[in-house]
mmCIF file of C-alpha atoms in Angstrom:
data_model
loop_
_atom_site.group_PDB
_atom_site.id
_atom_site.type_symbol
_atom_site.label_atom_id
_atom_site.label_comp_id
_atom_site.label_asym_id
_atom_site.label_seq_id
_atom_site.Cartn_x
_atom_site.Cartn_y
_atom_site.Cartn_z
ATOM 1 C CA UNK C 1 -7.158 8.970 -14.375
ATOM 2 C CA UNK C 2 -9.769 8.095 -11.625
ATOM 3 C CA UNK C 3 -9.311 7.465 -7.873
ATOM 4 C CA UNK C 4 -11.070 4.590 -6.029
ATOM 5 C CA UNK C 5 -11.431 3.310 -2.795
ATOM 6 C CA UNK C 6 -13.302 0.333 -1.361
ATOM 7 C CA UNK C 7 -13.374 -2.359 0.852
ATOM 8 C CA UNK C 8 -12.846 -6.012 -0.197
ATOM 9 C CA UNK C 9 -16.333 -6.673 -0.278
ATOM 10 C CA UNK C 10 -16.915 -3.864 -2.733
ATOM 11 C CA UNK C 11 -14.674 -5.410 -4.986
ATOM 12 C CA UNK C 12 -15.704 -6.917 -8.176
ATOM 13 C CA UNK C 13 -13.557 -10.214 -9.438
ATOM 14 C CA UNK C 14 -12.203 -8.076 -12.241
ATOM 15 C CA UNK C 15 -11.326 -5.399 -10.120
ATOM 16 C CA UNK C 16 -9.660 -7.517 -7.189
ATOM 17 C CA UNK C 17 -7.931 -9.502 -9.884
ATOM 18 C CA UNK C 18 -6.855 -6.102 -11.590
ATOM 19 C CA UNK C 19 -5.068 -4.917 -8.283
ATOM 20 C CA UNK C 20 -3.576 -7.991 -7.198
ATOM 21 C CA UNK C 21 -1.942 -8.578 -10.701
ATOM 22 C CA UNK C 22 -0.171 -4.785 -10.272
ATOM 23 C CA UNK C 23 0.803 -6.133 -6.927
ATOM 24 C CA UNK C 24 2.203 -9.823 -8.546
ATOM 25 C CA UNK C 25 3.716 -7.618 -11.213
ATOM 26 C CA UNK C 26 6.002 -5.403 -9.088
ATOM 27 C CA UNK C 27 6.849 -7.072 -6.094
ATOM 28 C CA UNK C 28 6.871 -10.617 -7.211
ATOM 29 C CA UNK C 29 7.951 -10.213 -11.020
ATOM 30 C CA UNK C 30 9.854 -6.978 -11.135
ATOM 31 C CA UNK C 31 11.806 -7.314 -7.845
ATOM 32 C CA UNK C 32 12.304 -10.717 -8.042
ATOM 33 C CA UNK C 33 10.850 -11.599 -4.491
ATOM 34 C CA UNK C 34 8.447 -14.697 -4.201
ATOM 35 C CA UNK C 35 6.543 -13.683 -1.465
ATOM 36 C CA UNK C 36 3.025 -14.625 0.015
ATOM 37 C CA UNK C 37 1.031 -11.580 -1.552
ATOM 38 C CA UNK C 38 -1.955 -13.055 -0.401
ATOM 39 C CA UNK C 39 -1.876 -12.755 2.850
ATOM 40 C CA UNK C 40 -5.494 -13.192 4.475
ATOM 41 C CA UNK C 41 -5.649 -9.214 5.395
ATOM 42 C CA UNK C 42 -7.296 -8.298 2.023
ATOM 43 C CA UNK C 43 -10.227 -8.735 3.468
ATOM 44 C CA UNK C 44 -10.795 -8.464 6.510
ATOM 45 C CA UNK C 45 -13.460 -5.887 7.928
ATOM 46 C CA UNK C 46 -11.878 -1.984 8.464
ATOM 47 C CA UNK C 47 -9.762 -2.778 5.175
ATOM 48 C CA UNK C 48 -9.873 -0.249 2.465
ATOM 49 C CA UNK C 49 -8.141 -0.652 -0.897
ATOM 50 C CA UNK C 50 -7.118 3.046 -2.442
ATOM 51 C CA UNK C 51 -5.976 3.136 -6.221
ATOM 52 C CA UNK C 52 -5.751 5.202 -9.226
ATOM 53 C CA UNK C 53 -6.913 4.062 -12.420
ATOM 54 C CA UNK C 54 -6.571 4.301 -16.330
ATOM 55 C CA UNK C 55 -9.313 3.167 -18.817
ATOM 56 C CA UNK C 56 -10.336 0.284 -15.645
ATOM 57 C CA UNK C 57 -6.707 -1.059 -14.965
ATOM 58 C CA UNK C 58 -4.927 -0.178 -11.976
ATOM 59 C CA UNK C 59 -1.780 2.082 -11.980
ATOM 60 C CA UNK C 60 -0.975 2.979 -8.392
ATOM 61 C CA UNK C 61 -2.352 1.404 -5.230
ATOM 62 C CA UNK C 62 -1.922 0.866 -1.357
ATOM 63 C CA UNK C 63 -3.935 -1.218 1.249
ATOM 64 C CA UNK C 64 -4.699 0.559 4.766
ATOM 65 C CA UNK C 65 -5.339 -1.745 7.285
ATOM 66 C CA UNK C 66 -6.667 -1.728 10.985
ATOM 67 C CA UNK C 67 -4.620 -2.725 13.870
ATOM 68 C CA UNK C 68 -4.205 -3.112 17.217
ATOM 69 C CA UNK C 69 -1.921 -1.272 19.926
ATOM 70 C CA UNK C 70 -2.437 -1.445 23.485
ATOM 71 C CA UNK C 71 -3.078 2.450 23.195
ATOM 72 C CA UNK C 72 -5.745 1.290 20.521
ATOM 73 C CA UNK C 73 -6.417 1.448 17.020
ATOM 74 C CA UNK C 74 -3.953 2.213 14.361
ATOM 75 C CA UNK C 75 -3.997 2.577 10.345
ATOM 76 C CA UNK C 76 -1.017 0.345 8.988
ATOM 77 C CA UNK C 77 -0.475 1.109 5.160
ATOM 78 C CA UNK C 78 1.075 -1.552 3.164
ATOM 79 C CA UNK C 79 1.345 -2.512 -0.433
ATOM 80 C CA UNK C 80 2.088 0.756 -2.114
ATOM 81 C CA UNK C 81 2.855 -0.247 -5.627
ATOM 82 C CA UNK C 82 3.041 1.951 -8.695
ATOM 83 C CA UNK C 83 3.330 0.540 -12.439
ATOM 84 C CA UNK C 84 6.033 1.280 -14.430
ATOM 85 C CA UNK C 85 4.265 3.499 -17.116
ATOM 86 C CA UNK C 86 2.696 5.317 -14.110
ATOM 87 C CA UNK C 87 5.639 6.089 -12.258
ATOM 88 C CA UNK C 88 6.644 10.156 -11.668
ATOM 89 C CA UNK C 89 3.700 11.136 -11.428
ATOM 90 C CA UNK C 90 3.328 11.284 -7.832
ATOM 91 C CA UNK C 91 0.162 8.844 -7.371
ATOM 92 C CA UNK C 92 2.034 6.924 -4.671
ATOM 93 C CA UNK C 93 1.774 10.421 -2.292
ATOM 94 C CA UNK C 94 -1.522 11.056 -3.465
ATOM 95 C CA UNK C 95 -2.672 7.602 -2.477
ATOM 96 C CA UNK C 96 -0.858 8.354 0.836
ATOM 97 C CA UNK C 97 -1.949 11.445 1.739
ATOM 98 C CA UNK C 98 -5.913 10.004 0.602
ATOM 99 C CA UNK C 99 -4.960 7.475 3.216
ATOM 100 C CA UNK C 100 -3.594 9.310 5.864
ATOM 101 C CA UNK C 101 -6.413 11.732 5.718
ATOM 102 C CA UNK C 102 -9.187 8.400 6.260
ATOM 103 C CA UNK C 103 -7.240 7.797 8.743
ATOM 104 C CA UNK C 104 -7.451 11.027 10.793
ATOM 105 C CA UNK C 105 -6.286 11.342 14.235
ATOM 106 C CA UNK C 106 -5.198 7.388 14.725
ATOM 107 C CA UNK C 107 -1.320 6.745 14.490
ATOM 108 C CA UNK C 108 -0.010 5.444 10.852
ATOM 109 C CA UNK C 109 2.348 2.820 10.501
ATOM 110 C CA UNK C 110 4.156 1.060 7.458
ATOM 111 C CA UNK C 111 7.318 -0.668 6.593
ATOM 112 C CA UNK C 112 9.356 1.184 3.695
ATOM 113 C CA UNK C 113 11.883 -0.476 1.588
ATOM 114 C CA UNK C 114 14.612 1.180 2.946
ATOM 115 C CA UNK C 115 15.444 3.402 0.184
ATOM 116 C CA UNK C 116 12.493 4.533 -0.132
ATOM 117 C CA UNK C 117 12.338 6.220 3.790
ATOM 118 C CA UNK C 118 13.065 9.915 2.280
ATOM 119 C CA UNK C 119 9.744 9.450 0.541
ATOM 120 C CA UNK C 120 7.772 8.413 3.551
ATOM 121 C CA UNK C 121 9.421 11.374 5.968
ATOM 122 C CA UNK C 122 8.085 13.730 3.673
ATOM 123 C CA UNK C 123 4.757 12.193 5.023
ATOM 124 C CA UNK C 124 5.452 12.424 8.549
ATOM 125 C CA UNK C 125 6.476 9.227 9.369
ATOM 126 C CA UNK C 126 9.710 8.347 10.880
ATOM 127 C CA UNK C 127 11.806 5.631 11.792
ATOM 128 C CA UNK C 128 10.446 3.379 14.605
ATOM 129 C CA UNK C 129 12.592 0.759 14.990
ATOM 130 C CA UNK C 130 15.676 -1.148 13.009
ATOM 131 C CA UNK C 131 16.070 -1.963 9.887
ATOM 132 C CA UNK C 132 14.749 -5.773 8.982
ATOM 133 C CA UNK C 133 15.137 -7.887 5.837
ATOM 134 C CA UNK C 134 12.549 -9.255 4.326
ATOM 135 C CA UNK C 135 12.425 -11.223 1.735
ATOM 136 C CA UNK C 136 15.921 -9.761 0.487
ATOM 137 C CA UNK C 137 14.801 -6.397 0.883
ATOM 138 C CA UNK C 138 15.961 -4.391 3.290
ATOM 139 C CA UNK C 139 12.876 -2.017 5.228
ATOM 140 C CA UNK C 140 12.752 0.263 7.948
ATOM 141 C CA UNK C 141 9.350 0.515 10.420
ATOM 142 C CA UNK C 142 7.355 3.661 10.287
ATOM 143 C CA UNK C 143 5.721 5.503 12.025
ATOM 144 C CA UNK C 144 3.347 8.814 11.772
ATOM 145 C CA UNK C 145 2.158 9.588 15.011
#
């Protein structure tokens, strides 16, 4: 198993297309949610992609992003996906904790499927605000000051 991390632009096309199958796979395919994966943010400049790997396919991933607060700048994580095969082994916190250590002293933001909250808290991040659908699926704002 071998970590990465890069930005869009250090991306190969196998690579991008790699991650953003594991991405169609789980949150299109396996929870049923036709969604606009491809948002635009993939690449924009501050963006780092974090996954884990097996023999050059992509088990476990997350996207940190860069926004903007008026108190400044602020890491929102997004995307956390892990493959079935993959799952229980913890990759998802050790993405997550890779992340939140890039992102050092700036605030860290997400929005959890709701279920999955417990997870997050054990991260530091709590509830920010109330609970939203989207696309079917209920989530819940974080926050990790």
């Amino acid at each position: 198993m071998i970590f990465r991390t890069a930005s869009f632009q250090d991306l190969d096309a196998a690579t991008l297309y790699a991650l953003l199958k594991l991405r169609v796979d789980v949150f299109v395919v396996e929870q049923a949610c036709p969604y606009p994966d491809l948002d635009g943010r993939d690449g924009e400049a501050g963006t780092r992609h974090l996954w884990y790997e097996v023999d050059r396919r992509p088990v476990a991933y997350l996207r940190m992003l860069e926004d903007t607060e008026p108190s400044g700048t602020i890491c929102r994580i997004g995307r956390v996906v892990t493959a079935p095969e993959a799952r229980g082994e913890g990759l998802a916190g050790q993405l997550l904790t890779a992340a939140l250590a890039a992102a050092g002293d700036r605030p860290a933001v997400l929005d959890a499927q709701s279920h999955l909250a417990k997870f997050y808290a054990k991260y530091g991040f709590a509830p920010s605000g109330p609970e939203f659908i989207e696309d079917g699926i209920p989530h819940l704002p974080m926050r990790r000051p």
